[in-house]
Every structure is written in C-alpha cells, then in structure tokens.
Coordinates of C-alpha atoms and ligand atoms in Angstrom, one line a residue:
M1 CA 0.1 22.2 34.6
D2 CA 0.2 19.2 36.9
K3 CA 1.6 16.5 34.7
N4 CA -0.1 13.7 36.6
K5 CA -3.4 15.3 35.7
T6 CA -3.7 14.4 32.1
K7 CA -7.1 15.3 30.6
Y8 CA -8.8 12.8 28.4
I9 CA -11.1 13.3 25.5
F10 CA -13.0 10.3 24.2
I11 CA -14.5 10.6 20.7
T12 CA -17.3 8.1 19.8
G13 CA -19.1 7.9 16.5
G14 CA -22.9 7.6 15.8
V15 CA -25.3 6.9 13.0
C16 CA -22.9 5.4 10.5
S17 CA -19.2 4.9 9.8
S18 CA -17.0 7.0 7.5
L19 CA -17.9 10.3 9.1
G20 CA -14.3 11.3 9.4
K21 CA -13.8 10.7 13.1
G22 CA -10.1 10.2 12.6
I23 CA -9.6 13.6 10.9
A24 CA -11.9 15.2 13.5
A25 CA -9.7 13.8 16.3
A26 CA -6.5 14.8 14.5
S27 CA -7.8 18.3 13.8
L28 CA -8.9 18.8 17.4
G29 CA -5.5 17.5 18.4
S30 CA -3.8 20.1 16.2
L31 CA -5.9 23.0 17.6
L32 CA -5.0 22.0 21.2
E33 CA -1.4 21.5 20.3
L34 CA -1.2 24.9 18.6
R35 CA -2.3 26.4 22.0
G36 CA 0.8 24.9 23.5
F37 CA -0.6 21.7 25.1
K38 CA 1.2 18.5 24.9
I39 CA -1.3 16.2 23.2
G40 CA -1.4 12.6 22.2
L41 CA -3.9 10.6 20.1
Q42 CA -4.9 7.0 20.5
K43 CA -7.1 4.8 18.4
I44 CA -9.3 1.9 19.5
D45 CA -10.3 -0.6 16.9
P46 CA -12.9 -3.1 18.0
Y47 CA -11.9 -5.9 15.6
L48 CA -10.4 -9.2 16.7
N49 CA -7.3 -8.9 14.6
V50 CA -4.3 -8.2 16.8
D51 CA -3.2 -5.5 14.4
A52 CA -4.1 -4.3 10.9
G53 CA -1.1 -6.0 9.3
T54 CA -2.9 -9.1 8.1
M55 CA -5.8 -7.3 6.6
S56 CA -6.3 -6.5 2.9
P57 CA -6.5 -2.7 2.2
Y58 CA -10.0 -3.4 1.0
Q59 CA -11.1 -4.0 4.6
H60 CA -10.2 -0.7 6.3
G61 CA -7.9 1.1 3.8
E62 CA -4.1 1.2 4.0
V63 CA -2.1 -0.3 6.8
F64 CA -0.2 2.5 8.4
V65 CA 3.3 1.8 9.8
T66 CA 4.6 3.6 12.9
A67 CA 8.3 4.4 13.4
D68 CA 8.5 1.5 15.9
G69 CA 7.0 -0.9 13.4
A70 CA 3.4 -1.2 14.4
E71 CA 1.0 -2.0 11.6
T72 CA -2.0 0.1 12.4
D73 CA -5.2 1.6 11.2
L74 CA -4.8 4.5 8.8
D75 CA -6.1 7.0 11.3
L76 CA -2.8 6.9 13.0
G77 CA -1.5 8.4 9.8
N78 CA -4.0 11.2 10.1
Y79 CA -2.8 11.8 13.7
E80 CA 0.8 12.2 12.6
R81 CA 0.0 14.2 9.5
F82 CA -2.1 16.8 11.4
T83 CA 0.1 17.2 14.5
D84 CA 3.6 17.1 15.8
S85 CA 2.8 14.3 18.2
P86 CA 4.3 11.0 17.3
V87 CA 2.5 7.7 17.5
S88 CA 3.9 4.3 18.4
K89 CA 2.7 0.7 19.2
I90 CA 0.9 1.8 22.3
N91 CA -1.3 4.4 20.4
S92 CA -3.3 1.6 18.8
I93 CA -5.5 -0.8 20.7
T94 CA -7.6 -3.6 19.2
T95 CA -9.9 -6.1 20.7
G96 CA -7.5 -8.8 19.6
Q97 CA -4.6 -7.3 21.6
I98 CA -6.8 -6.9 24.7
Y99 CA -8.1 -10.4 24.7
L100 CA -4.7 -11.9 23.8
S101 CA -3.1 -10.2 26.8
V102 CA -5.9 -11.1 29.2
I103 CA -5.9 -14.7 28.1
N104 CA -2.1 -14.9 28.4
K105 CA -2.3 -13.5 31.9
E106 CA -5.0 -16.1 32.7
R107 CA -2.7 -18.9 31.5
R108 CA 0.2 -17.5 33.6
G109 CA -2.1 -17.7 36.6
E110 CA -2.2 -14.0 37.2
Y111 CA -6.0 -14.2 38.0
L112 CA -5.6 -17.3 40.0
G113 CA -8.9 -18.3 41.7
K114 CA -11.0 -15.8 39.8
T115 CA -13.5 -16.1 37.0
V116 CA -12.0 -14.0 34.2
Q117 CA -14.7 -11.8 32.7
V118 CA -15.3 -8.9 30.3
V119 CA -16.1 -6.7 33.3
P120 CA -13.7 -6.2 35.2
H121 CA -10.8 -7.9 33.4
I122 CA -11.2 -6.8 29.8
T123 CA -12.2 -3.3 30.9
T124 CA -9.3 -3.0 33.3
E125 CA -6.9 -4.0 30.6
I126 CA -8.4 -1.4 28.2
K127 CA -8.2 1.3 30.9
A128 CA -4.6 0.5 31.7
R129 CA -3.6 0.8 28.0
I130 CA -5.2 4.2 27.8
K131 CA -3.5 5.4 30.9
K132 CA -0.2 4.1 29.6
V133 CA -0.1 6.5 26.6
A134 CA -0.8 9.4 28.9
T135 CA 2.0 8.5 31.3
E136 CA 4.6 7.3 28.8
Y137 CA 4.3 10.5 26.7
D138 CA 3.7 12.7 29.7
L139 CA 0.7 14.3 28.2
D140 CA -1.5 17.3 29.0
I141 CA -4.3 15.9 26.9
L142 CA -4.9 12.5 25.4
I143 CA -7.6 12.2 22.7
V144 CA -8.9 8.6 22.3
E145 CA -10.9 7.8 19.2
V146 CA -13.2 4.8 19.7
G147 CA -13.6 3.1 16.3
G148 CA -16.9 1.7 15.1
T149 CA -20.4 3.1 15.6
V150 CA -22.2 3.3 18.9
G151 CA -24.6 0.3 18.9
D152 CA -22.1 -2.1 17.5
I153 CA -21.8 -5.3 19.6
E154 CA -18.0 -5.1 19.2
S155 CA -17.5 -1.7 20.8
I156 CA -19.5 -2.3 24.0
P157 CA -16.6 -3.3 26.2
F158 CA -14.7 -0.2 25.1
I159 CA -17.7 2.1 25.8
E160 CA -18.0 0.5 29.2
A161 CA -14.3 1.0 29.8
I162 CA -14.4 4.7 29.0
R163 CA -17.5 5.1 31.2
Q164 CA -15.6 3.6 34.1
F165 CA -12.5 5.6 33.2
A166 CA -14.4 8.8 33.8
L167 CA -15.6 7.5 37.1
D168 CA -12.1 6.4 38.2
I169 CA -10.3 9.6 37.5
G170 CA -13.1 12.1 38.0
K171 CA -15.5 13.4 35.4
E172 CA -13.9 16.8 35.5
N173 CA -10.8 15.3 33.8
V174 CA -12.8 13.7 31.0
L175 CA -14.7 14.9 28.0
F176 CA -17.0 12.9 25.8
I177 CA -17.4 14.0 22.2
H178 CA -19.9 12.3 20.0
L179 CA -19.7 12.6 16.2
T180 CA -22.9 12.0 14.3
L181 CA -24.5 12.7 10.9
I182 CA -27.3 15.1 10.2
P183 CA -28.6 13.8 6.8
Y184 CA -30.2 16.0 4.3
I185 CA -33.3 14.7 2.6
P186 CA -33.5 16.2 -0.9
V187 CA -37.2 15.5 -1.5
S188 CA -38.3 17.4 1.5
G189 CA -35.3 19.8 1.5
E190 CA -34.7 19.2 5.2
L191 CA -31.9 18.3 7.5
K192 CA -32.9 15.4 9.8
T193 CA -31.9 15.2 13.5
K194 CA -33.6 12.0 14.4
P195 CA -30.7 9.6 13.8
T196 CA -28.6 11.8 16.0
Q197 CA -31.2 11.8 18.8
H198 CA -31.3 8.0 18.6
S199 CA -27.5 7.7 18.7
V200 CA -27.2 9.9 21.8
K201 CA -30.0 7.9 23.4
E202 CA -28.1 4.7 22.6
L203 CA -24.9 6.1 24.1
G204 CA -26.9 7.2 27.1
S205 CA -28.2 3.7 27.7
L206 CA -24.5 2.7 28.0
G207 CA -24.0 5.3 30.7
I208 CA -22.3 8.1 28.7
L209 CA -23.8 11.5 28.2
P210 CA -21.8 13.4 25.6
D211 CA -20.5 16.9 26.5
I212 CA -20.1 17.9 22.9
L213 CA -21.8 16.8 19.7
M214 CA -20.1 17.2 16.4
C215 CA -22.6 17.1 13.6
R216 CA -21.4 16.1 10.1
T217 CA -23.6 17.8 7.6
S218 CA -23.7 18.7 3.9
R219 CA -25.7 21.9 4.7
P220 CA -25.1 24.5 7.3
L221 CA -27.0 23.9 10.5
T222 CA -29.5 26.6 11.3
E223 CA -30.0 28.0 14.8
E224 CA -33.3 26.2 15.0
I225 CA -31.8 22.9 14.1
K226 CA -29.0 23.4 16.7
E227 CA -31.7 24.2 19.2
K228 CA -33.7 21.2 18.4
I229 CA -30.7 18.9 18.7
A230 CA -29.7 20.5 22.0
I231 CA -33.2 20.1 23.5
M232 CA -33.7 16.5 22.3
T233 CA -30.2 15.4 23.3
N234 CA -29.8 17.4 26.5
I235 CA -26.6 19.0 25.3
E236 CA -26.0 22.8 25.5
K237 CA -26.7 24.5 22.2
R238 CA -23.2 26.0 22.0
A239 CA -21.8 22.5 22.4
V240 CA -23.6 21.4 19.2
I241 CA -20.8 21.9 16.7
Q242 CA -21.3 22.0 13.0
A243 CA -18.9 19.8 11.0
L244 CA -19.7 20.9 7.5
D245 CA -18.5 18.9 4.5
I246 CA -15.5 20.7 2.9
S247 CA -14.9 20.8 -0.8
S248 CA -11.3 22.0 -1.0
T249 CA -8.9 20.2 1.2
I250 CA -9.0 18.2 4.5
Y251 CA -6.3 20.6 5.8
E252 CA -9.0 23.2 6.1
I253 CA -10.8 21.2 8.8
P254 CA -8.8 22.5 11.8
L255 CA -9.6 26.1 10.6
Q256 CA -13.2 25.2 10.2
Y257 CA -13.4 23.7 13.7
S258 CA -11.6 26.7 15.2
K259 CA -14.2 29.0 13.6
E260 CA -16.9 26.9 15.2
G261 CA -15.3 27.3 18.5
L262 CA -14.6 23.6 19.1
D263 CA -11.3 24.0 21.0
D264 CA -12.6 27.0 23.0
I265 CA -15.4 24.9 24.4
V266 CA -13.2 21.9 25.0
I267 CA -10.8 24.0 27.0
E268 CA -13.5 25.6 29.0
K269 CA -15.2 22.3 29.8
L270 CA -11.9 20.7 30.9
K271 CA -11.0 23.8 32.9
L272 CA -7.7 24.2 31.1
P273 CA -5.9 27.6 30.8
Q274 CA -7.1 29.5 27.7
K275 CA -3.8 29.9 25.9
K276 CA -3.4 31.8 22.6
K277 CA -3.1 29.8 19.4
D278 CA -1.4 30.5 16.1
L279 CA -3.2 29.0 13.1
S280 CA -0.8 30.3 10.5
R281 CA 0.4 26.7 9.8
W282 CA -3.0 25.7 8.4
E283 CA -3.8 29.1 6.8
K284 CA -0.6 28.9 4.8
I285 CA -1.3 25.4 3.5
V286 CA -4.9 26.2 2.6
N287 CA -3.9 29.3 0.8
I288 CA -1.2 27.5 -1.2
I289 CA -3.7 24.8 -2.2
S290 CA -6.4 27.2 -3.2
E291 CA -4.0 29.6 -5.1
S292 CA -1.9 27.0 -6.9
K293 CA -2.5 27.5 -10.7
K294 CA 0.0 25.1 -12.1
E295 CA -1.0 21.4 -12.3
V296 CA 0.8 18.1 -12.6
K297 CA -0.8 14.7 -13.3
I298 CA 0.7 11.7 -11.7
G299 CA -0.3 8.2 -12.9
V300 CA -0.5 5.8 -9.9
V301 CA -0.5 2.2 -11.2
G302 CA -2.1 0.1 -8.5
K303 CA -4.6 -2.6 -7.8
Y304 CA -6.6 -1.3 -4.8
L305 CA -7.7 1.9 -6.6
E306 CA -11.5 1.6 -6.2
L307 CA -10.9 2.5 -2.6
S308 CA -8.8 5.6 -2.3
D309 CA -8.2 5.0 1.4
A310 CA -6.1 2.0 0.3
Y311 CA -3.3 4.5 -0.7
K312 CA -4.1 7.2 1.9
S313 CA -0.6 8.2 3.0
L314 CA 0.7 7.9 -0.5
F315 CA -1.9 10.2 -2.1
E316 CA -1.4 12.7 0.8
A317 CA 2.4 12.6 0.4
L318 CA 1.9 13.5 -3.3
V319 CA -0.3 16.4 -2.3
H320 CA 2.4 17.5 0.2
G321 CA 5.0 17.4 -2.6
G322 CA 2.7 19.6 -4.6
I323 CA 2.2 22.1 -1.7
A324 CA 6.0 22.5 -1.5
N325 CA 6.1 23.3 -5.2
K326 CA 2.9 25.4 -5.2
I327 CA 1.5 22.9 -7.7
K328 CA -1.8 21.2 -7.8
V329 CA -1.3 17.4 -8.0
N330 CA -3.9 15.5 -9.9
I331 CA -3.8 11.8 -9.4
K332 CA -4.7 9.5 -12.2
K333 CA -5.6 6.1 -10.9
I334 CA -4.5 3.5 -13.4
D335 CA -5.6 -0.1 -12.7
S336 CA -2.7 -2.3 -13.1
E337 CA -4.9 -5.1 -14.6
Y338 CA -6.8 -3.0 -17.2
F339 CA -4.9 -0.3 -19.0
N340 CA -3.2 0.3 -22.3
E341 CA -0.2 2.6 -23.0
D342 CA -2.6 5.4 -24.0
S343 CA -3.5 5.7 -20.3
F344 CA 0.0 7.3 -19.9
K345 CA -0.4 9.9 -22.7
D346 CA -1.5 12.7 -20.4
V347 CA 0.5 11.9 -17.3
N348 CA 3.7 13.7 -16.3
G349 CA 5.0 11.1 -13.9
I350 CA 4.4 7.5 -13.1
L351 CA 4.3 6.0 -9.6
I352 CA 4.3 2.3 -8.8
P353 CA 3.2 1.9 -5.1
G354 CA 3.7 -1.0 -2.7
G355 CA 1.6 -4.1 -2.7
F356 CA 1.4 -7.9 -2.1
G357 CA 0.6 -10.9 -4.3
S358 CA 0.8 -11.6 -7.9
R359 CA -2.4 -9.9 -9.2
G360 CA -1.6 -6.9 -11.4
I361 CA 2.2 -7.5 -11.5
D362 CA 2.5 -7.8 -15.3
G363 CA 0.7 -4.5 -15.7
K364 CA 3.0 -2.8 -13.3
I365 CA 6.0 -4.1 -15.2
R366 CA 4.6 -2.9 -18.5
A367 CA 4.1 0.5 -16.9
I368 CA 7.7 0.6 -15.8
T369 CA 9.0 -0.4 -19.2
Y370 CA 6.9 2.5 -20.7
A371 CA 8.3 5.0 -18.2
R372 CA 11.8 3.8 -18.6
E373 CA 11.8 3.8 -22.4
N374 CA 10.0 7.2 -22.7
N375 CA 12.1 8.9 -20.1
I376 CA 9.0 9.8 -17.9
P377 CA 9.7 10.4 -14.2
L378 CA 9.3 7.0 -12.5
F379 CA 8.9 6.5 -8.8
G380 CA 8.8 2.9 -7.4
I381 CA 7.9 2.3 -3.8
C382 CA 8.6 -1.0 -2.1
L383 CA 7.0 -3.5 -4.5
G384 CA 7.4 -0.7 -7.0
M385 CA 11.1 -0.7 -6.5
Q386 CA 11.2 -4.5 -6.6
L387 CA 9.4 -4.6 -10.0
M388 CA 11.8 -1.9 -11.4
V389 CA 14.6 -4.4 -10.6
V390 CA 12.7 -7.2 -12.2
E391 CA 11.9 -5.1 -15.3
F392 CA 15.5 -4.0 -15.6
A393 CA 16.7 -7.6 -15.3
R394 CA 14.4 -8.9 -18.0
N395 CA 14.7 -6.1 -20.5
I396 CA 18.2 -4.7 -20.0
L397 CA 20.1 -7.6 -18.6
G398 CA 18.4 -10.2 -20.9
M399 CA 17.3 -12.4 -17.9
K400 CA 14.1 -13.5 -19.6
D401 CA 12.3 -15.1 -16.6
A402 CA 13.8 -12.9 -13.9
N403 CA 11.3 -12.4 -11.1
S404 CA 10.7 -11.9 -7.4
E405 CA 10.6 -15.1 -5.4
E406 CA 7.2 -13.8 -4.2
F407 CA 5.8 -14.5 -7.6
N408 CA 7.9 -17.4 -8.8
E409 CA 9.9 -19.4 -6.4
D410 CA 11.6 -21.4 -9.3
T411 CA 12.7 -18.4 -11.3
P412 CA 16.3 -18.9 -12.7
Y413 CA 17.0 -15.3 -11.8
P414 CA 15.6 -14.5 -8.4
V415 CA 16.6 -10.8 -8.5
I416 CA 14.3 -10.1 -5.6
S417 CA 14.5 -12.8 -2.9
L418 CA 13.2 -13.7 0.5
M419 CA 15.4 -12.2 3.2
E420 CA 17.4 -14.8 5.1
E421 CA 15.7 -14.0 8.4
Q422 CA 12.3 -14.4 6.8
K423 CA 12.9 -18.0 5.7
Q424 CA 12.1 -19.6 9.0
I425 CA 9.0 -17.5 9.7
I426 CA 5.7 -19.3 10.0
N427 CA 3.4 -16.7 11.7
L428 CA 2.5 -14.0 9.2
G429 CA 1.3 -11.3 11.7
G430 CA 3.8 -8.6 12.6
T431 CA 6.8 -10.5 11.2
M432 CA 7.8 -8.4 8.2
R433 CA 10.8 -6.0 8.2
L434 CA 8.9 -3.2 9.9
G435 CA 9.4 0.3 11.0
T436 CA 12.3 2.8 10.8
Y437 CA 15.7 1.7 9.5
K438 CA 18.7 3.9 8.7
T439 CA 19.8 4.1 5.1
K440 CA 23.2 5.2 3.9
L441 CA 22.9 7.1 0.6
N442 CA 25.4 6.8 -2.2
K443 CA 27.1 10.2 -2.8
N444 CA 26.8 9.7 -6.5
S445 CA 23.0 9.3 -6.5
K446 CA 20.2 11.6 -7.1
L447 CA 18.7 10.5 -3.8
Y448 CA 21.7 12.0 -2.0
K449 CA 21.2 15.3 -3.7
I450 CA 17.4 15.2 -3.0
Y451 CA 17.7 14.5 0.7
N452 CA 21.0 16.5 1.0
Q453 CA 22.3 14.2 3.6
E454 CA 24.2 10.9 3.9
Y455 CA 21.9 9.1 6.3
I456 CA 18.1 9.0 6.1
F457 CA 15.5 7.3 8.3
E458 CA 12.4 5.9 6.6
R459 CA 9.8 3.3 7.5
H460 CA 9.7 -0.2 6.0
R461 CA 7.1 -3.0 5.5
H462 CA 8.3 -5.9 3.4
R463 CA 9.6 -9.5 3.4
F464 CA 11.5 -9.5 0.1
E465 CA 14.7 -7.7 -0.9
F466 CA 17.1 -7.0 -3.7
N467 CA 19.2 -10.1 -4.1
N468 CA 22.8 -8.9 -3.6
E469 CA 24.2 -11.9 -5.7
F470 CA 23.1 -9.8 -8.8
K471 CA 24.5 -6.5 -7.6
N472 CA 27.5 -6.4 -9.8
I473 CA 25.8 -7.1 -13.1
F474 CA 23.1 -4.5 -12.3
E475 CA 25.7 -1.9 -11.5
K476 CA 27.8 -2.7 -14.6
N477 CA 24.7 -2.1 -16.8
G478 CA 23.4 1.2 -15.6
M479 CA 21.7 0.7 -12.3
I480 CA 22.9 2.7 -9.3
I481 CA 22.6 1.3 -5.9
A482 CA 21.5 4.5 -4.3
G483 CA 21.1 3.4 -0.7
V484 CA 22.0 0.5 1.6
H485 CA 21.3 -0.6 5.1
E486 CA 24.9 -0.6 6.4
E487 CA 24.6 -3.3 9.1
S488 CA 23.0 -5.9 6.8
G489 CA 24.1 -4.8 3.3
L490 CA 20.5 -4.8 2.2
V491 CA 19.8 -2.6 -0.8
E492 CA 17.3 0.1 0.1
A493 CA 17.2 2.2 -3.0
I494 CA 18.1 2.0 -6.7
E495 CA 18.2 4.5 -9.6
I496 CA 18.4 4.1 -13.4
K497 CA 21.4 6.0 -14.6
D498 CA 20.5 7.2 -18.0
H499 CA 17.1 8.4 -17.1
L500 CA 15.6 11.8 -16.3
W501 CA 14.3 10.5 -12.9
A502 CA 13.8 6.8 -12.1
I503 CA 14.1 6.0 -8.5
G504 CA 13.0 3.0 -6.6
V505 CA 13.0 2.8 -2.8
Q506 CA 12.5 -0.3 -0.6
F507 CA 11.0 1.9 2.2
H508 CA 7.8 3.8 2.3
P509 CA 8.6 7.5 2.4
E510 CA 4.9 8.4 2.4
Y511 CA 4.4 7.4 6.0
K512 CA 6.6 10.3 7.3
S513 CA 5.2 13.0 5.0
K514 CA 3.2 15.9 6.5
P515 CA 1.7 18.9 4.8
F516 CA 4.0 21.2 6.7
S517 CA 7.0 18.9 6.4
P518 CA 6.9 17.0 3.2
V519 CA 9.4 14.2 2.4
P520 CA 12.1 15.5 -0.1
L521 CA 11.5 12.5 -2.4
F522 CA 7.9 13.6 -3.1
V523 CA 8.9 17.2 -3.4
D524 CA 11.5 16.4 -6.1
F525 CA 9.3 13.9 -7.9
I526 CA 6.6 16.5 -8.3
K527 CA 9.1 19.2 -9.2
V528 CA 10.7 17.1 -12.0
S529 CA 7.3 15.8 -13.2
S530 CA 6.0 19.3 -13.6
R531 CA 8.8 20.5 -15.9
Ligands
LIG1 N1 5.3 -7.8 -1.3 C1 6.6 -7.2 -1.2 C2 7.4 -7.7 0.0 O1 6.8 -8.2 0.9 C3 6.5 -5.7 -1.1 C4 5.8 -5.2 0.1 C5 5.3 -3.8 0.0 O2 5.2 -3.2 -1.1 N2 5.0 -3.1 1.1 O3 8.6 -7.5 0.1

C-alpha cells in the first residue's frame, strides 16, 4: 500500500451520548488490524479544557494516561485495550488545545495582517492535527472519533473540519460512519427510527452524508426496519449495521461487528485490499469469560463508585487478571465514606485505588488496617499505596498523626510528601509526574517474582511520594521497599513483609493492561485472592 495514502474513517455520534462510540471505534480498529492493516485511533473532545487532567472523574469518567504522559479521555484506554496500536499525546485533540495553539500563533504574529477566524484558522489547525497522527505513525488507516453528539454547538468546528478534510484529500480516501440509537418503546413494542432520521438530517445540514450507519439497539433490527432507515437516510441497506446491546462482555463486540460485516463494507468502500483476518484472539477471550466457573470477589474501596467509568481501566485490568486465571471477577464497590467492616466479610481481596483530595481517606485507611490485620490480599495503587504507608506509620510505627502532606501539611510525620520538583509548581494542568518511568525491583520482593524481571515500565500520575527520610524505620519494622526509580531514588513500590499479599505501587499498572496481555500484578492478585 502507498504509505502516503492513509485512509481516514470519521465516526460521529447521533441522538444521545453514551452509545459506546469509543468501543465501536476501538472494535473496528481491531478488526482492521487483524486483517494486517496498520491502524491508528484518535479522539476529538470538543470541550475547552486543554486536557482531561484537571477534570473530576465525575465529568467524563477516569483520566487515562498515555505512555508519554498525556492525560486524556478514557476512550484512549479503550483504543489501547482493543488493539496493538499505541496512543500518545497527538492521539487526543480538544477544543482547548486547538484554540490555545491558534491564539499563541496569533500572538507570535504568524497570521500577520489577517483576521483570525474559526474558518479557516481553527479548522486548518484541526486538519493538521489529524494528518499528523497519520504521518507520524505511518498509518494505512486512521480512525477518528468525534466526541459529543451531532447538533452540539461545541462540535460544529470539528464537523466542518472533517467535511473539508474529505474535500482536501479526496472523498475516496475518507469514510464517514455515524453511530445512532434506535430506541425501543415498550408500550407500543416498537423500535423507532425517527431520532436516527433526524440525526442524519442534522449531519447532512453540516455537509456530511454518512457512508455507514451503526445503529445501537436493544432488540435485533428487522429487515423492514433496516430498509426504512436506508430509504429515509439515503444510505444503502447493507451499510445499516446493527449494534446490538451485549450482555456478556465488551470483548465480544469485535466479533459481533465482524458478523454484521462492518469491516467488509469498510474495506470495500475504501477500496482497500480484502485481506484475511484471524479472530481467534477475541474468540479465545470470549470463551474463557463465558466458561469460567470459579469466581472471586474483590472489594474496591473508592469514592467515585456511582460512576463505574471513573475506574474504567482498573475494573478492566481486574477482569484481565481473571481471564488469565480463568476466573470470573466480581467487583464489590465499597464506598470509602459509608461502610463498616462487615462489608469485607464476603470479599477475597481488597483494592485501594488512586484518588485525590481528603474525602474518604479515613475509610480507606480503616480498610487497609482490616486487610493487614486479617491477612487479606491487599493491593494499593498510587493513593492506595500512599495510604498503606500512612496506615503502617500510624499503627505499626506508632506515629500517631502520620499523614500525607496532601491531607495535613503540618503533620509531625509527613511519611508521604510533596516531591521537590513539585514545590514550585503553580499551574495544575499537566504538571504531575506523568507517564512511563522505569522502576528497578528489589530481588527480595514479591513484585520481582511476579514480574519476573528486574526493570519494569509502568505509568504514573501523582504529585506526592514516599518520604525517604523515613525509609530506614519502615524497613526495620517490616516494610519492604520493593521498587525504586534509580535516577531519583523515589520509592515506587512497597510490600508488607509478614502478610500473604500486601503490595502498594506508586504507578498505575491498570493503564497498560489488555485482555490479551494482562499486567502480571493483576494476574497474581486475582490468583492469590482466589485461593
Ligand atoms: N493524590 C495523590 C498524589 O497526587 C495520588 C494520586 C493518584 O492516586 N493518582 O500523589
């Protein structure tokens, strides 16, 4: 294939949000990748934040961190979990980034003499950022997911940019997919196509006629319904693809789309060579999930639990740990502010995830005490590790008011403290310790056995750190420093010696976990918890 001829697939959403556009994009990416194409995925988020890093998980779910340290929308996590294609800073675009860069150029005088406008300056910037991913990764196919719903004010410049994009590079190199909802009305027992008709019309008014419609539905679409949609939206009937709700696992979705012929029609319309694909990767995973009899229950003690997207990568990583052990993982969400010790009676392992701010801290510390004293597998991630250190200081080392400086700047025992390079920082956006760092594992640690290697690479997102002034006293009293960042001496992992399995890590191993390549820490945590 001519490498300068990247094909582009733009996925827009209609009717309402939360239809699973990210997973749809990722699944299509996987199907094309399994045919041997070099694919990439990019997300456009029409909000004004420069990145997702300053937003609460209640806004759009978890903040996903890429290897190069971008704080992005959680869909980038879906892209990495479903494919072999890596994502980096350039795979995520926001309105904030686009305007920031255009305004900076204006200040530097790069548009001297001109009136700077949405068209052409903003749209040109958007188009350049799309092109950049294709060239930098040398892609056969780039799939671009346009966030938001068609009709939103915020997404109009992006829709305009992709319309122009097709014009610039030739429509034969571009495919527009529109994902909509076909709601089922129980009282009349009918599936309704009208919202989809309106959505396609709205998109048409912005100059884009979709080539393929993907229809999210809770009931199978009959031939008549497909015909009706086709006629009313001016899209071929075979390009009206059913995206039926699945009950088992999201990892079934690539198989479902394959059955619907989604990738066949994409390839045909883009005039790409019809290469054979091997779906065994997904078949294997779906089979293991459906056949796993044994179950394990993991208590996750967090504070954003009403919204399961807030811990998206983490929950998926636990499921991946289960797949590796052929065990079904049940997650018990335990609200760190409202629980009593009875909540732990039926759990086999306890996980304390990452987080920010003081709400729910006391509960998390109580949960750690419970797991430590009762020899229940205990896994602390980032804030979870920091609180394992605080708990150990208070209850084993007798440092009564030990704390993290995040919660009490005047603590007499700042066992977790602000990193030196963080002390001067004023801007909060994009200034944490972010992205991949190398950790050297201690040969006498469980962690070393689990990973079976001396150096590991995991992703970080934090400002606070284990305070090395206390290192000796912790080590003397039964805490193992299991991993360090050699260059800075920062402690990256700890373990409690006389315990079945109590490991805290400063990094977020969940970001790198994939169903077909789980992170060893999750595999071992599930294995030990299920015994
Ligand atoms: N709030 C803590 C810090 O900034 C932990 C961050 C996290 O859990 N991601 O260091």
